[in-house]
Each structure stands twice: as structure tokens, then as C-alpha cells.
Coordinates of C-alpha atoms (C1' of nucleotides) in Angstrom, one line a residue:
Chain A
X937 CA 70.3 81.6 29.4
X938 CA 71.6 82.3 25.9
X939 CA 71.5 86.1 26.0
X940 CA 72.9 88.6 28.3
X941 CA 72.9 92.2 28.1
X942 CA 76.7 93.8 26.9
X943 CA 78.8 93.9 29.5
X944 CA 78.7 97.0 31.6
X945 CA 75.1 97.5 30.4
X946 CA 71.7 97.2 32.7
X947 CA 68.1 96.6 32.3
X948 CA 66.0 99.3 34.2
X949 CA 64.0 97.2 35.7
X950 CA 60.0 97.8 35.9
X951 CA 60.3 97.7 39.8
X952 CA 63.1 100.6 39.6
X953 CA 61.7 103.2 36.8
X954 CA 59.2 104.9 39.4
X955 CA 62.5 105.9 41.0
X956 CA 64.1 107.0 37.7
X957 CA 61.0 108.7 36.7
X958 CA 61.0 110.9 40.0
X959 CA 64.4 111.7 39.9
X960 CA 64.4 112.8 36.3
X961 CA 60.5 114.9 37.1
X962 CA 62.7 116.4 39.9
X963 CA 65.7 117.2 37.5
X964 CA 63.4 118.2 35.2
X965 CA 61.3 120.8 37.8
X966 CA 64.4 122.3 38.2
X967 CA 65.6 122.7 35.0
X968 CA 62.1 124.7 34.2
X969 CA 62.8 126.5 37.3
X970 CA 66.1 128.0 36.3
X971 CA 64.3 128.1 32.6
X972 CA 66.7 125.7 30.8
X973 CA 65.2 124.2 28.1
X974 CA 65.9 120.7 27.3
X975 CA 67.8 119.5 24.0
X976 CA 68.0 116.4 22.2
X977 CA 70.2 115.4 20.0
X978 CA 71.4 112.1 18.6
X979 CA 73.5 109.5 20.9
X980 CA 76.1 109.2 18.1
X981 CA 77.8 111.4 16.2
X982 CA 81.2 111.9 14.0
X983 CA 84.3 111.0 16.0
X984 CA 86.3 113.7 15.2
X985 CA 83.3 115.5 16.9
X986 CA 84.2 114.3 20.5
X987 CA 88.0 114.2 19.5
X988 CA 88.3 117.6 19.1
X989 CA 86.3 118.8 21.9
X990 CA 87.5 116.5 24.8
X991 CA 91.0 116.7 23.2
X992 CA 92.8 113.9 21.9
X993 CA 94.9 113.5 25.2
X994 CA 92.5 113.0 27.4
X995 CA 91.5 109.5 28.9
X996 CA 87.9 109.8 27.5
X997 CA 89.4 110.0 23.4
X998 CA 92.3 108.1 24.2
X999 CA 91.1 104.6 25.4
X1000 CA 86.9 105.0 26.3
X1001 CA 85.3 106.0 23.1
X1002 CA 82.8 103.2 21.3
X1003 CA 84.3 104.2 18.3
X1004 CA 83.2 101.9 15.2
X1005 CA 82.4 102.6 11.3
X1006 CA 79.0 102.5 10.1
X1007 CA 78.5 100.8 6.4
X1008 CA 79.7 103.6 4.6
X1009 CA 82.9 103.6 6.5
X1010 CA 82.7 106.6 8.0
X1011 CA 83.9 106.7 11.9
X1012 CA 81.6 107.0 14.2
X1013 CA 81.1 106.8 18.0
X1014 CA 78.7 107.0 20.6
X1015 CA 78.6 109.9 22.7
X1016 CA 81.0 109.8 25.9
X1017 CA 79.3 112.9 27.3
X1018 CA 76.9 115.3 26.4
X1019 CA 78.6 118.7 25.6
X1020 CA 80.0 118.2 22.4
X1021 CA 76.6 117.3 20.5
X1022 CA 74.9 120.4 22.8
X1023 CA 78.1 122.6 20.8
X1024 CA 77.0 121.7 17.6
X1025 CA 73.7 121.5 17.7
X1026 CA 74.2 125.3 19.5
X1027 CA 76.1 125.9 16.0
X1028 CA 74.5 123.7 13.2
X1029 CA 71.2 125.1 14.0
X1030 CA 72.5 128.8 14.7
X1031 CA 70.9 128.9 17.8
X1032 CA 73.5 132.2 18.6
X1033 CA 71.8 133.9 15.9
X1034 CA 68.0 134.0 17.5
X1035 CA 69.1 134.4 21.3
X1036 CA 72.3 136.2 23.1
X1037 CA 72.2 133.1 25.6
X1038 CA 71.2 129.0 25.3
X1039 CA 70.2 128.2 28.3
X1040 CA 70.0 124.2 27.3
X1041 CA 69.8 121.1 29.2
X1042 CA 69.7 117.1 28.4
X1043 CA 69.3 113.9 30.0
X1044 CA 70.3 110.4 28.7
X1045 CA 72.3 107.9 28.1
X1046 CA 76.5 108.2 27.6
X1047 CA 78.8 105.5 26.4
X1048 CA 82.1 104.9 27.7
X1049 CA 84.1 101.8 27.4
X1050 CA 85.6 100.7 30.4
X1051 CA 86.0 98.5 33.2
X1052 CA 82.2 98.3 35.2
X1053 CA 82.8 99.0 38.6
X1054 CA 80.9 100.3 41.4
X1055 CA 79.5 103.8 39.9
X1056 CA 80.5 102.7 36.7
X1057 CA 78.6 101.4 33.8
X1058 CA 79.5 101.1 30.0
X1059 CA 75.7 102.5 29.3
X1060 CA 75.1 104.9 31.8
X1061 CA 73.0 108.7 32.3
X1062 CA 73.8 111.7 32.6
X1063 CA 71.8 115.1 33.3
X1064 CA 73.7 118.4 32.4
X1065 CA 73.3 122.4 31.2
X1066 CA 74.9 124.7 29.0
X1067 CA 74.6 128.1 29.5
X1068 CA 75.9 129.2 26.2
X1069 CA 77.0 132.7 25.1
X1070 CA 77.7 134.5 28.7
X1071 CA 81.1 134.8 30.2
X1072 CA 80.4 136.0 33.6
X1073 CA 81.0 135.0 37.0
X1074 CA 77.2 134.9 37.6
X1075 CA 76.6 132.5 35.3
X1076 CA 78.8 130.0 36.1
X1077 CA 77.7 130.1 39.9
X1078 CA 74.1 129.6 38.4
X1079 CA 74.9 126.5 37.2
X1080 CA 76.9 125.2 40.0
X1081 CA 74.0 126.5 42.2
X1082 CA 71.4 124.8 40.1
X1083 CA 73.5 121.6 40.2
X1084 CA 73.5 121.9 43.7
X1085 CA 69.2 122.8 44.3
X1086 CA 69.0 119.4 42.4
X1087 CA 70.6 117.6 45.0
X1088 CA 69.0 119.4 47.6
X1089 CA 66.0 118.9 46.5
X1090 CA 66.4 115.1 46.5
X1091 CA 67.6 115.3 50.3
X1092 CA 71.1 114.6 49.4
X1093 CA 73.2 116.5 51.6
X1094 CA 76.6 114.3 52.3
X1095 CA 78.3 115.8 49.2
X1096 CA 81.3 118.3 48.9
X1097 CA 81.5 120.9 46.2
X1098 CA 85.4 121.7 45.6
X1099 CA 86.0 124.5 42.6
X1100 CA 89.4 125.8 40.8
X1101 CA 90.2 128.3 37.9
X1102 CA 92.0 126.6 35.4
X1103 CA 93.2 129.9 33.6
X1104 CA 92.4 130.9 30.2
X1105 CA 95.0 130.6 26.5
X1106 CA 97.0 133.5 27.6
X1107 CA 97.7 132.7 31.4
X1108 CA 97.7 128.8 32.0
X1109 CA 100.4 128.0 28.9
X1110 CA 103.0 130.3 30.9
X1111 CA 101.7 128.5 34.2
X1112 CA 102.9 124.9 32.6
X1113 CA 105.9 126.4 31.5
X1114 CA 106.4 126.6 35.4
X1115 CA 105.0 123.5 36.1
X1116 CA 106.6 121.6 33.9
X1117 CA 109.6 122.7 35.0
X1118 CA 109.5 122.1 38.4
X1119 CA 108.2 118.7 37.4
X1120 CA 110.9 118.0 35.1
X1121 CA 113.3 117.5 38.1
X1122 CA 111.7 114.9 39.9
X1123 CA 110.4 113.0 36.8
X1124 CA 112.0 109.6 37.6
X1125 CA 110.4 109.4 40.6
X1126 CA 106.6 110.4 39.9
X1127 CA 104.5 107.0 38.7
X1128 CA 104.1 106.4 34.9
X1129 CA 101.5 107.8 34.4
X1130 CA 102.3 111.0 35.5
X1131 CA 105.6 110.9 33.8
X1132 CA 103.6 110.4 30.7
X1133 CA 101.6 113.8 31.7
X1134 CA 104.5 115.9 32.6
X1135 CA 105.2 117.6 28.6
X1136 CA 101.3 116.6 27.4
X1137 CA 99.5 117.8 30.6
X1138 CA 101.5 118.6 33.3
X1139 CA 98.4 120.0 35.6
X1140 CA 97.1 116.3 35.1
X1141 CA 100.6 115.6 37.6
X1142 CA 98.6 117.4 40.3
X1143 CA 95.3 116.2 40.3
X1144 CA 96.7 112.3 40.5
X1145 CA 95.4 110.4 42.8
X1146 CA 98.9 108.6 43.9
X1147 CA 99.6 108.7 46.8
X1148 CA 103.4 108.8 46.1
X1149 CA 102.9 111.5 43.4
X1150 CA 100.7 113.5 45.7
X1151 CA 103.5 113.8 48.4
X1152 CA 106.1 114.9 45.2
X1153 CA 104.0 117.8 44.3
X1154 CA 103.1 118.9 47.7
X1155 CA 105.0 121.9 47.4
X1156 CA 104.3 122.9 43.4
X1157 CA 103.1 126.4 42.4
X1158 CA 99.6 126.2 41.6
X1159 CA 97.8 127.3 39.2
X1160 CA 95.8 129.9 41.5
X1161 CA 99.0 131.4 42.1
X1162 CA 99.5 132.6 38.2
X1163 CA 96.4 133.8 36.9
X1164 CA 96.5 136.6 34.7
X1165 CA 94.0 139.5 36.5
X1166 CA 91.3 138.6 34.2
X1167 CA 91.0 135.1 35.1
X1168 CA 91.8 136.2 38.8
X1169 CA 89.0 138.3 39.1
X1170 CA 86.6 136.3 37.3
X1171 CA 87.3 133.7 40.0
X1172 CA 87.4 135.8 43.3
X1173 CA 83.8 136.9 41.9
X1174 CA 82.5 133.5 41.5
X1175 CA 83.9 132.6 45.2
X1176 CA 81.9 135.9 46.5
X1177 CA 79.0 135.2 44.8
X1178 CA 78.7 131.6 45.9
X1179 CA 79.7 132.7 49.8
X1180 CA 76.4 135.5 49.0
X1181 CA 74.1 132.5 47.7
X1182 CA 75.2 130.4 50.7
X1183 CA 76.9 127.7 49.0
X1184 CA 79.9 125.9 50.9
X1185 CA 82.8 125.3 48.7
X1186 CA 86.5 124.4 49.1
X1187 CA 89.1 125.6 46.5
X1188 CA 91.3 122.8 45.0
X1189 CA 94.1 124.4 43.3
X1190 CA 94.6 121.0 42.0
X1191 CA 91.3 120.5 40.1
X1192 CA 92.0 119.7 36.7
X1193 CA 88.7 118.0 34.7
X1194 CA 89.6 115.1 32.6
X1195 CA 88.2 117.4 29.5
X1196 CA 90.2 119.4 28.2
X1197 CA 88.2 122.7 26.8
X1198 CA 87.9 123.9 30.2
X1199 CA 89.0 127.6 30.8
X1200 CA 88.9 129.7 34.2
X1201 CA 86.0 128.1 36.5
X1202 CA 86.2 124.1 36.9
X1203 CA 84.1 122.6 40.1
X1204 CA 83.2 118.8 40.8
X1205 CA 80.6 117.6 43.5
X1206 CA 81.8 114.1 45.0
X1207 CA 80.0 112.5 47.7
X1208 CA 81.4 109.7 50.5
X1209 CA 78.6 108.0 49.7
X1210 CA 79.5 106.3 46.9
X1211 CA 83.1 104.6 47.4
X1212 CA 85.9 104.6 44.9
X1213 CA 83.9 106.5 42.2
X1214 CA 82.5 109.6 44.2
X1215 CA 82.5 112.3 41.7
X1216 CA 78.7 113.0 41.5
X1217 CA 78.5 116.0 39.2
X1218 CA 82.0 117.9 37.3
X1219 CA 81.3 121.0 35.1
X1220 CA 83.0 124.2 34.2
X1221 CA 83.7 127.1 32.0
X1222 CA 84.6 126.4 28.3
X1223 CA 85.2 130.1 26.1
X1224 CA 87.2 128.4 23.5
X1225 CA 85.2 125.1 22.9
X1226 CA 82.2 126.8 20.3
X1227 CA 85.2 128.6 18.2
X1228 CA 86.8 125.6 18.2
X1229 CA 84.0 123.4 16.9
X1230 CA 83.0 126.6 14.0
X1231 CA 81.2 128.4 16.0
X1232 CA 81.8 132.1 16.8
X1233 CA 84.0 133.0 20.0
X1234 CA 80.7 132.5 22.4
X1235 CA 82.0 131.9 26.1
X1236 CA 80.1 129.5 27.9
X1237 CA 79.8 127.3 31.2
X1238 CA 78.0 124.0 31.8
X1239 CA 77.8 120.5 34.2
X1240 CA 77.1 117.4 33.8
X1241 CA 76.2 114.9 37.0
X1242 CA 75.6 111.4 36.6
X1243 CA 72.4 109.6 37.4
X1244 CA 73.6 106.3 38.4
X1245 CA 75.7 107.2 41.0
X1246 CA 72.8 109.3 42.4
X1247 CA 70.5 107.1 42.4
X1248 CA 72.7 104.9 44.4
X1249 CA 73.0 107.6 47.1
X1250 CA 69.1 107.8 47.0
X1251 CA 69.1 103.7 47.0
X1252 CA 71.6 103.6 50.1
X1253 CA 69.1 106.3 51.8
X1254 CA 66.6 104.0 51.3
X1255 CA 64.3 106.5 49.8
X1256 CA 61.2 105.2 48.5
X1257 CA 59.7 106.7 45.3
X1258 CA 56.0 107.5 45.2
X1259 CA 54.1 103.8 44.1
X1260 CA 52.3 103.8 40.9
X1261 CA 48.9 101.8 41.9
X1262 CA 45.4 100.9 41.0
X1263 CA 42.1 103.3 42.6
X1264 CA 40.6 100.1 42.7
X1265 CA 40.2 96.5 41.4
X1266 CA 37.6 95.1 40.1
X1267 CA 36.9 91.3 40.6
X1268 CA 34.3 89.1 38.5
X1269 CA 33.2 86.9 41.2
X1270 CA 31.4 84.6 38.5
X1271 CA 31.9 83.7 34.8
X1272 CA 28.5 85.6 34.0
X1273 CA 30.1 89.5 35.4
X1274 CA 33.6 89.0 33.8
X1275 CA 32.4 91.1 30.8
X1276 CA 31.0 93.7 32.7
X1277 CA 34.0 93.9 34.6
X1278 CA 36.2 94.0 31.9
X1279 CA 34.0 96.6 29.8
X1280 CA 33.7 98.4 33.4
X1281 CA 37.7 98.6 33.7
X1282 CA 38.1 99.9 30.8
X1283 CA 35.6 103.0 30.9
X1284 CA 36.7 104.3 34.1
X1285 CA 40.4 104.1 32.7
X1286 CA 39.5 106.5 29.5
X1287 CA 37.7 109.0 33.0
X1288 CA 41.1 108.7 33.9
X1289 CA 41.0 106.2 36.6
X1290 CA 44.0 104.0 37.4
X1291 CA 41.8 100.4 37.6
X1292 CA 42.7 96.7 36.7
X1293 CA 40.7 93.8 36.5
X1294 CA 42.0 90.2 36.0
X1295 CA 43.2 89.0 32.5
X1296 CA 43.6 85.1 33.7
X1297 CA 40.7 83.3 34.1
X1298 CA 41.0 83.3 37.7
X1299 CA 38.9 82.5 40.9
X1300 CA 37.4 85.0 42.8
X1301 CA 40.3 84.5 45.9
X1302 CA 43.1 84.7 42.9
X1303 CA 41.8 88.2 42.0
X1304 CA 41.6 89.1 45.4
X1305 CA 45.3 88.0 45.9
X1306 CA 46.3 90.4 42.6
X1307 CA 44.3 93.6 43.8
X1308 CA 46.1 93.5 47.4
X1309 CA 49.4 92.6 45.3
X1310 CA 48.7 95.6 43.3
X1311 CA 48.2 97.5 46.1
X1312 CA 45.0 98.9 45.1
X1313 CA 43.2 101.3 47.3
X1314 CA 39.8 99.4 46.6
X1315 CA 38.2 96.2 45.3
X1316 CA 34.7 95.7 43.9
X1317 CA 33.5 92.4 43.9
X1318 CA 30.9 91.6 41.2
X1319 CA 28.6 88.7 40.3
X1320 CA 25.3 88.5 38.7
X1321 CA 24.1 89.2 41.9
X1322 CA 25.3 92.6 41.7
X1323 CA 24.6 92.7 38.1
X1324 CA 20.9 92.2 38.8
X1325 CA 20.9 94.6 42.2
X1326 CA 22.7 97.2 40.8
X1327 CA 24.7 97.3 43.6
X1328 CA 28.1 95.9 45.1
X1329 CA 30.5 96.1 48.0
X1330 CA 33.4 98.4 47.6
X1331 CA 36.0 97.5 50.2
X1332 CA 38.5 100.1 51.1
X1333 CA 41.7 97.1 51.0
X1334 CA 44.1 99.0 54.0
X1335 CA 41.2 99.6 56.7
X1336 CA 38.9 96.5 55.4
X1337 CA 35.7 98.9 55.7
X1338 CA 33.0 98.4 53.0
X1339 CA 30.0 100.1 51.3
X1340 CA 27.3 99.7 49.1
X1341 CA 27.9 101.5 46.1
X1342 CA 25.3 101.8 43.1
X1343 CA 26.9 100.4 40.0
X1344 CA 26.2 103.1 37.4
X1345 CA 27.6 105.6 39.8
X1346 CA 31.0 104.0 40.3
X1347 CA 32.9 106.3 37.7
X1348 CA 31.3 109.9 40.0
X1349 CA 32.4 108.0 43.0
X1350 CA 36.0 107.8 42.2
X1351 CA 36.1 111.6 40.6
X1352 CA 36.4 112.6 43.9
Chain B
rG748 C1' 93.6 97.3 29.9
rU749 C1' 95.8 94.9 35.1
rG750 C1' 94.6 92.6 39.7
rG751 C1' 91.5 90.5 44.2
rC752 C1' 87.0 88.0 45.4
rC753 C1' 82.7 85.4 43.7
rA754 C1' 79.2 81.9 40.6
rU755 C1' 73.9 76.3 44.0
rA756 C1' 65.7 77.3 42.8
rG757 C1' 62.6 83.5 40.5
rU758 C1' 65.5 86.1 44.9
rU759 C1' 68.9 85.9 49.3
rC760 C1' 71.7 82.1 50.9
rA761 C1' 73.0 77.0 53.5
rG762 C1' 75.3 72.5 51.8
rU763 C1' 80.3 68.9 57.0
rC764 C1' 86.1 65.1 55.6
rG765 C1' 84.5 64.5 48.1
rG766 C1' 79.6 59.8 49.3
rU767 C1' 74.0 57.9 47.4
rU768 C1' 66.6 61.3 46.6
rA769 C1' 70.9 69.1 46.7
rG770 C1' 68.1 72.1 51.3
rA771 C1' 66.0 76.7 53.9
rA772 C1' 63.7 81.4 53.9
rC773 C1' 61.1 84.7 50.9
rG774 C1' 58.5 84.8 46.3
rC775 C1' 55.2 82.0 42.9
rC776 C1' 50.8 78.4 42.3
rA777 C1' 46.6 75.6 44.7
rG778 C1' 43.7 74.6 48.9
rG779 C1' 41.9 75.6 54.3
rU780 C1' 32.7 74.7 53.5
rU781 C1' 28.7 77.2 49.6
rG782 C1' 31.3 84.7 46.9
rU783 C1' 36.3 88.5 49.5
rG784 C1' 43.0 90.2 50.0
rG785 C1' 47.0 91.0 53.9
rC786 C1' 48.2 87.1 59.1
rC787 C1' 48.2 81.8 60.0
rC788 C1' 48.1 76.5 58.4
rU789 C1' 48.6 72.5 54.5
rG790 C1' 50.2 71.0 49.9
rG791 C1' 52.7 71.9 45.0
rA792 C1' 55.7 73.6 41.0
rG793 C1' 60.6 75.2 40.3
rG794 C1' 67.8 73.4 40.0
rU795 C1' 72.2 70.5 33.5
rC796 C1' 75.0 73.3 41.2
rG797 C1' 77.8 79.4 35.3
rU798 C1' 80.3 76.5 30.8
rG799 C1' 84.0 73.1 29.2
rG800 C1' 87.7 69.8 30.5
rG801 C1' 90.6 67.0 34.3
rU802 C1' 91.5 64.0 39.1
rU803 C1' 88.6 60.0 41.5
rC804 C1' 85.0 54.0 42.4
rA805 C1' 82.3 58.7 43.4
rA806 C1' 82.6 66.0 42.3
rA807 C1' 78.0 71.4 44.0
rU808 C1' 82.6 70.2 46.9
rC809 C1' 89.5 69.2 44.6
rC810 C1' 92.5 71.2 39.9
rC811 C1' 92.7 73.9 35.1
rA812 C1' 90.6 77.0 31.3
rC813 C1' 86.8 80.0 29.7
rU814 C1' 82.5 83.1 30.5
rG815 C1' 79.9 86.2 33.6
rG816 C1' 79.4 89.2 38.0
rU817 C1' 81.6 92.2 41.7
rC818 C1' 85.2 95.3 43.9
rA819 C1' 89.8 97.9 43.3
rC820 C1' 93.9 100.3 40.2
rC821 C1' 93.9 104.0 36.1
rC822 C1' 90.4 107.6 35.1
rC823 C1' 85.8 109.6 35.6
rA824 C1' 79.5 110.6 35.8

RNA sequence: GUGGCCAUAGUUCAGUCGGUUAGAACGCCAGGUUGUGGCCCUGGAGGUCGUGGGUUCAAAUCCCACUGGUCACCCCA
């Protein structure tokens, strides 16, 4: 074998897009539902782009990005996520300017480089919205609802929704202050990394996931504790409206995204389901991120879930996609009908019926063989028997009945 | 980036203490009375045992390196 696919990358097998196609139609039912309209933009784009955005601390910019020149020397990378190139579309294209809100989704591939594990691919998908130009509560609890129906609707259930307010510019820089104080004194004991977050990121400290460092912090002042009242109320409101719209949720006072243009609401969805890797979805509130990127001061909220790891929740269900198969199959049962049957095929395809016919030369019992592989709901046998009658027998392949069907009305017959 | 585990037909795997033609199941192909699939029966094709080196009379088996996969750390979708 002389080629493989890059490392961390993966062929989407012909036997496994039915079950990407009805995951996305479902994503995509939804989205209509909630009237997001899809956006597509391109998978790279300039690095300072994402570098900005994400924030050049972060783990994404710092050591993840595909970052490479193109022949003119210019840097650039492929996408890590999907928010950034959603921003500037929303600004190149002055999408503020026609509509007070962009209601926006997309769905494809992300690039991050890092070590594949389970849930994690170099090339993987993501689906995600951005409701951009509305900073109310209600609109951030429409998209985490909305992130939720799509789960629901896939019969996922085993999943957790856990939500935080991060703060906003004026309240969560006198927070760190705190923080970082507190954090300052027992420094030599957290783990490196976390020492390495106490003056960069210091609410990075609490959301680490060792053990040791967990136990150090138990007793820190979160960031719940010091929102200003605008960022306060703002949260209590999205906590009562997702308690009136019946969605569980546990607040995490700890919750810090690994982007860094997140202000006031940040929630994630993980599942058990999936192991190591169990964050399903992450989204959040981001009022500074347009100005930042040129755009006017337009608040906005968004989520982005990833398909891979829902899919394998869908996989471990064993949940079967609907089967793409043939109405019927027609079989040349001599050398003398294999035109016929091929002509025949190929007119009741362009009426819109699913048919196949064997392209190998092969006997009668061979063709028989494909159309039950194929797992088409009927055969026709043909031969110039038939030819001359007018007539075959049209089996029905699960209950092995048969009729006589007249050959010029086979098209009608399958209509209905 | 660091670490653990793994690598044998298309797939999932067996392969003894190192020993002579490397197996099974499923899948694939062809048959099982003249023109009908699924079950069953018979036969067949298909392997540089990941790659390269080493030890040995002899290596799928032991050792080393590399490559790939996988899981975990970090972090995240």
C-alpha cells in the first residue's frame, strides 16, 4: 500500500455516508426550523484571522493551527473552527447593514493539528450558529436550546448541559485581579501548566482537569461571585428562561472555553458516552469579537458541536440510518434481453425510479445474487421469452410472491 | 508534543517451546439438471505475516529501529 490518508484524517466510507447524510438532513431540518440560514465560506483563511479571534494564548493558536504559506508567502491556515470566517464574512459582506440580526449556520470540515485520539481527528466536522447582532438573554438560550432539539431529535439523551457567565471587559479583569492573587500563593504547587496560566489566564487554573490542581482551587472565588449587575442579570435571566423552556442545566462556575472572545454566557454539552473526549457541543456569548475583527460593536452568541463524536454516540446506539436501495432489479436472463434491460433501467430512472440492472456480463443466478445484495424490493427477470410475450414475472424479493406484469406498463406500476 | 498497547487474507481474529505446504469464520467468485436471490452443500481465488535491520541451522514467533494504528496525558468538537 503506497498511499495512506494524513494522519488523523478519514475516508467517509460509502457504507457510512447514509448515516452522515441523515444526521446532517436532521441538523439541517433544524436549522430551517429555528430559521438559520446556512453560510459558506472558505476552509482557509488569513492567520492573523483565527489569531486574533481565538486569541493568541489559547491552545487552539498556540500549538493546533495548520498554518503554512501559500506561493506568494503569505500565511495562511486552515480553519480551526468555524466562527472567525462566519465574523468576517458577517463584516466583509456588511451583512449588519441589510438585517438587525444573522441568524447563520454552517457545517463542515475543521483542521486542527493534534494527537488523533478517540473523538479526535486532524480533519474533522463541525455544525454551529451565530446569532449575530442581539445581546439578550433570549437569544443565547435559543441557541443552546436549538443545540439541544438537535440532539433530541437524534434520540440522544445521555448528555449534560453545564453553563457559566464568564463576565464582560469591565467585570472579569477585576475578577482575575482576585484570582490571580489568591493563585499567586500557592503557585509552586499547581502543575506547569497551570503555573503557566496563573498571569496569562488565570480562570484557565480552574477549569483544569488535574486532579491535584482541582483540590488547590477548591476553595477559590469564582467568577459567579463578582459579576458586575449587568452581566449578573443577564445570566440569572438565561438560567430562568432555560428552567421555563424545560431545559436541565448545571452551573459550572468553573467553565472557561478554550476561546478566548467569550463574554457573559459560556455552556458546553458533554456526554459519558464518548470517553476521554466527551465535550459534544461548546458555545457562548462573544460582544466584543465583531469590533474586534472591524466590525461595529454587534453582540452576538453562537455554538459549535462536533459531528464525529456524535456520530459515535449514534454508532454505539447502534442506530441504523434509513438504506438507500433499488425499487427493483432488472435481470437479462439471456444475451438477446440485455439491451432491453439496460434501455429499460435507464427510462424508469429519468421517472424517477431507483433501478439497477447488471453491468458485468453476468449469468442469470449472478444478477440474482446482486439484486438481493442490493436489497431491492423487486426483481424482473427478462428473456426473449418475455420480450416476445410482453410479459414477465415481477417477484417481490422479502415475501418471494410473484406476478405477471405487462412490460410496457412497468414504469405506471412502480408510480405507485 | 509525551507515554501505554497493537500491527497475520477484503474484514474480525487464531497461530503451541522459534521448526518444514501460515489457518478459521465472515465476505468475494464459481458450481449444486435445461431461466430465479436469501438458507444449505461443494469447490476456488486471495497473505512479501506493517517496513528495514539483527540473533539463529531455522523467525509470523526473540531483539532493535522506523512507519502506521489505537488509547491516554495536555486541550478540545
Amino acid at each position: 500500500m503506497n498511499y495512506r490518508s494524513i494522519k488523523g484524517t478519514k475516508d467517509i466510507l460509502p457504507s457510512e455516508t447514509p448515516l452522515w447524510q441523515f444526521v446532517e438532513q436532521t441538523i439541517r431540518e433544524v436549522f430551517r426550523q429555528f430559521n438559520y440560514k446556512e453560510i459558506r465560506t472558505p476552509v482557509f483563511e488569513t492567520t492573523s484571522l483565527f489569531a486574533r479571534s481565538i486569541g493568541e494564548l489559547t491552545d487552539i493558536v498556540g500549538k493546533e493551527m495548520y498554518t503554512f504559506q501559500d506561493r506568494s508567502g503569505d500565511s495562511i491556515t486552515l480553519r480551526p473552527e468555524g466562527t472567525a470566517s462566519a465574523i468576517r464574512a458577517y463584516i466583509q459582506n456588511n451583512l449588519g447593514e441589510a438585517l438587525p440580526l444573522s441568524k447563520v449556520y454552517y457545517i463542515g470540515p475543521m483542521f486542527r493539528q493534534e494527537r488523533p485520539q478517540a473523538g479526535r481527528l486532524r480533519q474533522f466536522h463541525q455544525f454551529g450558529a451565530e446569532a449575530i447582532g442581539s445581546p439578550t438573554a433570549e437569544t443565547d438560550v435559543e441557541i443552546i436550546a436549538m443545540t439541544i432539539e438537535i440532539y433530541k431529535r437524534l434520540g440522544i439523551t445521555n448528555y449534560s448541559l453545564q453553563i457559566n457567565s464568564v463576565g464582560d471587559e469591565e467585570c472579569r479583569p477585576k475578577y482575575k485581579e482576585i484570582l490571580n492573587a489568591e493563585l499567586q500563593k500557592i503557585a509552586g504547587q499547581l502543575s506547569t501548566e497551570s503555573q503557566k496560566r496563573i498571569d496569562q489566564n488565570p480562570m484557565r487554573v480552574l477549569d483544569s482537569k488535574n486532579e491535584n490542581d482541582q483540590k488547590l482551587t477548591a476553595g477559590m472565588p469564582l467568577i459567579t461571585d463578582y459579576l458586575n449587575e449587568e452581566c449578573a442579570t443577564h445570566f440569572a435571566k438565561v438560567k430562568s428562561l432555560l428552567t421555563a423552556y424545560g431545559i436541565p442545566y448545571t452551573v459550572n462556575g468553573r467553565l472557561v472555553r478554550g476561546l478566548d472572545y467569550y463574554t457573559k454566557t459560556a455552556f458546553e454539552i458533554t456526554s459519558t458516552e464518548l470517553g476521554s473526549q466527551d465535550a459534544l457541543a461548546g458555545g457562548g456569548r462573544y460582544d466584543l469579537l465583531v469590533k474586534e475583527l472591524g466590525g461595529k460593536q454587534t453582540p452576538s452568541v453562537g455554538f459549535a458541536a462536533g459531528m464525529e463524536r456524535l456520530l459515535m454516540i449514534l454508532e454505539k446506539k447502534g442506530f441504523q440510518p434509513p438504506q438507500q436501495r433499488p425499487t427493483v432489479f432488472i435481470a437479462a436472463a439471456d444475451d438477446a434481453a440485455r439491451e432491453w434491460v439496460l434501455t429499460t433501467t435507464m427510462k424508469l430512472r429519468s421517472q424517477g425510479i431507483a433501478s439497477e440492472c447488471d453491468l458485468l456480463a453476468r449469468s442469470l443466478k449472478s444478477q440474482m445474487k446482486e439484486a438481493d445484495r442490493q436489497q431491492a424490493e423487486f426483481s424482473l427477470v427478462v428473456g426473449a421469452t418475455e420480450l416476445e410475450s410482453g410479459k414477465a414475472l415481477l417477484k417481490h424479493l422479502s415475501d418471494h410472491s410473484q406476478q405477471n406484469i405487462v412490460l410496457e406498463a412497468i414504469a405506471e406500476f412502480f408510480k405507485h
